[in-house]
Coordinates of C-alpha atoms and ligand atoms in Angstrom, one line a residue:
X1 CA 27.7 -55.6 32.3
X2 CA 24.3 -55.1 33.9
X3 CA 22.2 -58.3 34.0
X4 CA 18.3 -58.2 33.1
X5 CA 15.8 -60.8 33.7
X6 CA 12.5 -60.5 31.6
X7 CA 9.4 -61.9 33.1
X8 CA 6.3 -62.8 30.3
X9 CA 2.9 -64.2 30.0
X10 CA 2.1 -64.3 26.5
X11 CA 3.3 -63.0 22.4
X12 CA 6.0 -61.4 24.1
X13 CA 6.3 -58.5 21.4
X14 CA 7.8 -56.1 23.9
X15 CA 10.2 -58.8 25.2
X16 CA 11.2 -59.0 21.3
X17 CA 11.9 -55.5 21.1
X18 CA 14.4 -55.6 24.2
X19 CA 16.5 -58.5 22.1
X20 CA 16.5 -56.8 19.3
X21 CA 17.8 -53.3 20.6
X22 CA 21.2 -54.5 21.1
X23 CA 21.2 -53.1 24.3
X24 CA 24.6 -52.5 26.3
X25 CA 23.2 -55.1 28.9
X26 CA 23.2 -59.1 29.4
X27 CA 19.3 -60.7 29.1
X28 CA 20.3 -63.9 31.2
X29 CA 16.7 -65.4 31.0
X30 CA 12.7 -64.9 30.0
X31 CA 10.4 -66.2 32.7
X32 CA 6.9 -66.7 32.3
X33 CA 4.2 -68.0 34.3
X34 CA 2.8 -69.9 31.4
X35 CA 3.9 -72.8 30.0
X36 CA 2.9 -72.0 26.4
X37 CA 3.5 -68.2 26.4
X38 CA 4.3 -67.7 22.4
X39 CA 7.2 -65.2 23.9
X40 CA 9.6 -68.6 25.1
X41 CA 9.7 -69.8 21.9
X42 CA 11.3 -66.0 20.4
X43 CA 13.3 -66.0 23.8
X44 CA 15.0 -69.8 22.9
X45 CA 15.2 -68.2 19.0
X46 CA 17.6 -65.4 20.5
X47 CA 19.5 -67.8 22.1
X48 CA 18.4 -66.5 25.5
X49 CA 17.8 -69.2 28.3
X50 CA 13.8 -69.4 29.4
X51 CA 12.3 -71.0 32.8
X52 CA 8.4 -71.5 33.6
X53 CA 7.2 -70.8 37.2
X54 CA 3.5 -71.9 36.8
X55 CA 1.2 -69.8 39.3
X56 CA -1.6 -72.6 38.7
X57 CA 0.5 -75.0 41.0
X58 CA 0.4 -72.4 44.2
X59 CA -2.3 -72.4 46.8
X60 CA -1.8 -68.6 47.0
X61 CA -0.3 -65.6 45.3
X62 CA 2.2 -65.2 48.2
X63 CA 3.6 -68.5 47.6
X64 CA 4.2 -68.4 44.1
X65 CA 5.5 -65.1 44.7
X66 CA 8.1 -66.7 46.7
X67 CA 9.0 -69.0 44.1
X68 CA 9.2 -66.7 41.4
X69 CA 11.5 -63.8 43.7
X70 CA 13.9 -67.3 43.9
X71 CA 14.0 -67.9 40.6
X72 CA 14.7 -64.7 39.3
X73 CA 17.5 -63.8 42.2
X74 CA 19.0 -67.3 41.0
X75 CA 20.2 -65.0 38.3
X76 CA 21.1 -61.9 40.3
X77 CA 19.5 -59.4 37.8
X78 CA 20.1 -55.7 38.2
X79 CA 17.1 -54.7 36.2
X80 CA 13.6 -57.0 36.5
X81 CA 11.0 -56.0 33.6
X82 CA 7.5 -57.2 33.6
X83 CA 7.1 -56.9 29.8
X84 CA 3.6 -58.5 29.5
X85 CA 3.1 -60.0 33.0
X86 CA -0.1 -60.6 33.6
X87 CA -0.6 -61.5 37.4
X88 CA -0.6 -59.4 39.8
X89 CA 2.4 -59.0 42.1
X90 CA 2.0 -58.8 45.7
X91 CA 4.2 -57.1 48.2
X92 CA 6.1 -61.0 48.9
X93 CA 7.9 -59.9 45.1
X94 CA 7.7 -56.9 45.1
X95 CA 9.4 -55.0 48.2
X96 CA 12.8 -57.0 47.5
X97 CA 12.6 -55.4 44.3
X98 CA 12.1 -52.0 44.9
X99 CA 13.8 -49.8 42.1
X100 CA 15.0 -52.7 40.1
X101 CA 11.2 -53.3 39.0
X102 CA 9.6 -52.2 35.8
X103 CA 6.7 -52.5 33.8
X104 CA 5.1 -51.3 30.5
X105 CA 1.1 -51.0 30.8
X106 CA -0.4 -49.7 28.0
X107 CA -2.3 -46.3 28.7
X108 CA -1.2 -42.9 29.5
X109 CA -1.0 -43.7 33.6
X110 CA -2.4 -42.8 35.8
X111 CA -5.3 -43.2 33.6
X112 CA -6.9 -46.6 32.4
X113 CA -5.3 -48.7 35.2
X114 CA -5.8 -52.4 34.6
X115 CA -6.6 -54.4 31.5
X116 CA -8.9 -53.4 28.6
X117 CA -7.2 -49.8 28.7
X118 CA -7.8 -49.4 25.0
X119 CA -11.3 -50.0 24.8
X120 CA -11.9 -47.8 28.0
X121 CA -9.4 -44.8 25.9
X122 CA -12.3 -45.5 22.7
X123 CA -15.4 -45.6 25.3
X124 CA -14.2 -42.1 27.0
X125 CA -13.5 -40.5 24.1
X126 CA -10.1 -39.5 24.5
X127 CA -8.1 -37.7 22.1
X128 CA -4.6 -39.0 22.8
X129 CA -3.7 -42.2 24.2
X130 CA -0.4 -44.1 24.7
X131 CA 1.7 -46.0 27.1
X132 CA 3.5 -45.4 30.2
X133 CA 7.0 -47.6 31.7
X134 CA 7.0 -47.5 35.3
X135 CA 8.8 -49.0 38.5
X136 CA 6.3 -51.0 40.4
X137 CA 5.5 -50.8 44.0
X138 CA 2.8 -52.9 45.4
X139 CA 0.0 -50.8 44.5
X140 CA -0.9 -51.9 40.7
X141 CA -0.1 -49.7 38.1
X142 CA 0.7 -46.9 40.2
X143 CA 4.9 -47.0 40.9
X144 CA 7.1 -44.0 39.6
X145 CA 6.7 -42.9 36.2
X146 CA 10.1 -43.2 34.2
X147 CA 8.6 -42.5 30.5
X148 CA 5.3 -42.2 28.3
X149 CA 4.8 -42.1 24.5
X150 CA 1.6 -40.6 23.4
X151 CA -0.3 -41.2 20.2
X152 CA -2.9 -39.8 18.6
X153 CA -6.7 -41.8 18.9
X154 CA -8.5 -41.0 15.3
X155 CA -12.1 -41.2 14.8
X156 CA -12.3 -44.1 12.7
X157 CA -9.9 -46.4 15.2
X158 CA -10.9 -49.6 16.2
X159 CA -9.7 -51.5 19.7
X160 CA -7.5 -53.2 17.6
X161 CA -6.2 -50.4 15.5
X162 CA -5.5 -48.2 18.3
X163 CA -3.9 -51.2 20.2
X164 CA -1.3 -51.2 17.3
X165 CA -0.7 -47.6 17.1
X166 CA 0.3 -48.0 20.9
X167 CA 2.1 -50.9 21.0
X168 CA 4.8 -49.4 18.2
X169 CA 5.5 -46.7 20.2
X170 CA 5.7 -49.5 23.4
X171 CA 8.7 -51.2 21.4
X172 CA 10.3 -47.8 21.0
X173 CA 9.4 -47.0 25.0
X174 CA 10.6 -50.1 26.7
X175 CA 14.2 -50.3 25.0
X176 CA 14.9 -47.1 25.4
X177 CA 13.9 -47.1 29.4
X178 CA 16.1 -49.9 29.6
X179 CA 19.1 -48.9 27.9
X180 CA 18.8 -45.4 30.2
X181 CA 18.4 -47.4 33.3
X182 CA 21.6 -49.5 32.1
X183 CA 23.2 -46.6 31.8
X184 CA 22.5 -45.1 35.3
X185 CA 20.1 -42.7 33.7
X186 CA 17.4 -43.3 35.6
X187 CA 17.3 -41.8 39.2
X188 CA 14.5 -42.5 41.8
X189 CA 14.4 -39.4 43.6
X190 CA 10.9 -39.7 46.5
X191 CA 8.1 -40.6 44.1
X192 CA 9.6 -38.8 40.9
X193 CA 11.8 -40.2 38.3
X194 CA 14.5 -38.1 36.8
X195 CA 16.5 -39.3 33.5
X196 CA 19.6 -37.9 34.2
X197 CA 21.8 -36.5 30.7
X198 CA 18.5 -37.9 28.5
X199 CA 17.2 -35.2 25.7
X200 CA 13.9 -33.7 26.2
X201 CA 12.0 -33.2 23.2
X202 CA 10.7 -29.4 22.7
X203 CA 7.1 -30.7 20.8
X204 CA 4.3 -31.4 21.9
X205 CA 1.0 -33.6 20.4
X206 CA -1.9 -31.7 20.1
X207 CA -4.9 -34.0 18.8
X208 CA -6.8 -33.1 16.5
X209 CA -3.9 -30.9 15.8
X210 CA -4.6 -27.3 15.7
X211 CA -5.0 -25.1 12.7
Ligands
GRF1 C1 1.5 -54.9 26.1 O1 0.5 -54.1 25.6 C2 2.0 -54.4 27.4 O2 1.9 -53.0 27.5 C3 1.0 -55.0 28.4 O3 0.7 -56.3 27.9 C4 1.0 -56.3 26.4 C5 2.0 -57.4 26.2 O4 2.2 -57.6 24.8 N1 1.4 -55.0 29.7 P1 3.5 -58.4 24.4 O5 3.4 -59.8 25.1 O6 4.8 -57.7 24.8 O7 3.4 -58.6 22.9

């Protein structure tokens, strides 16, 4: 069975999701870089071990980098998912990771790179919005695209409204990435992601939908 080793910052909603899914896969432990991430306590609740690598006691991102890559290899995960990571990853973490290393960012990538991506989707004025799961290579939120779920952005949504629309559709995204990749169903092939015997679906959003 293929072992998976979550990586957190905060509420850990997403993280949630990926215990609740039953997925054909062993969670061996949550790792966050803070110390009072809400996420531990739901992680210990499942039963599912949790360790703290605190960036605050590193001189530089490189360093705790290291520490982190040797905590997480202590438990020789097959799959690594940043599910709400917040610190940037530098090429010290990421390169020995290289197509075991996923992350969900919430926007339609590659637009709205960064934080604050649902704010910047009301400020533009887009029509759809949504969230993307990714690998990660060094440069941020750029890696491979494995899947995105789209959603509607209505006139009246607030920041907080259309952050909620989104992040149902991320608990549906993640699990269902990571049950594929479990599966072998997710191939790296040069900077495209193919999902192997997965069923496209044959509709499409249109928003404001036509006539
Ligand atoms: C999610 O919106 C995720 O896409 C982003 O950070 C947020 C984490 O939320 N990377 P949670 O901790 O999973 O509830």
């Amino acid at each position: 069975m293929k072992r998976i080793v979550i990586l957190i910052s905060g509420r850990g909603s997403n993280m949630e999701a990926l215990l609740q899914a039953q997925l054909p896969a062993a969670i061996v432990c949550v790792l966050s870089n803070v110390a009072s991430a809400k996420g531990l306590e739901i992680a210990r609740a499942h039963g599912v071990p949790t360790e703290v690598v605190d960036h605050r006691e590193f001189a530089t991102r490189e360093a705790f980098d290291a520490a982190l890559l040797a905590r997480v290899n202590a438990h020789a995960p097959d799959l690594v998912v940043l599910a709400g990571f917040m610190r940037i990853l530098t090429p010290t973490f990421v390169a020995p990771c290289k197509g075991r290393l996923i992350n969900i960012h919430p926007s339609l990538l590659p637009a709205f790179q960064g934080v604050n991506t649902h704010r910047r989707a009301l400020d533009e004025g887009v029509k759809i919005h949504g969230c993307t799961v990714h690998f990660v290579t060094p440069e941020l939120d750029r890696g491979p695209i494995i899947a995105q779920a789209a959603v509607p952005v209505l006139e009246d949504d607030t920041e907080a409204i259309l952050a909620a629309r989104v992040l149902e559709q991320e608990h549906r995204l993640l699990p269902a990435v990571v049950r594929w990749y479990v599966e072998d169903q997710v191939q790296l092939v040069g900077p495209r992601v193919r999902t192997g015997h997965v069923r496209h679906a044959d509709h499409f959003l249109c928003s404001p939908p036509p006539p």
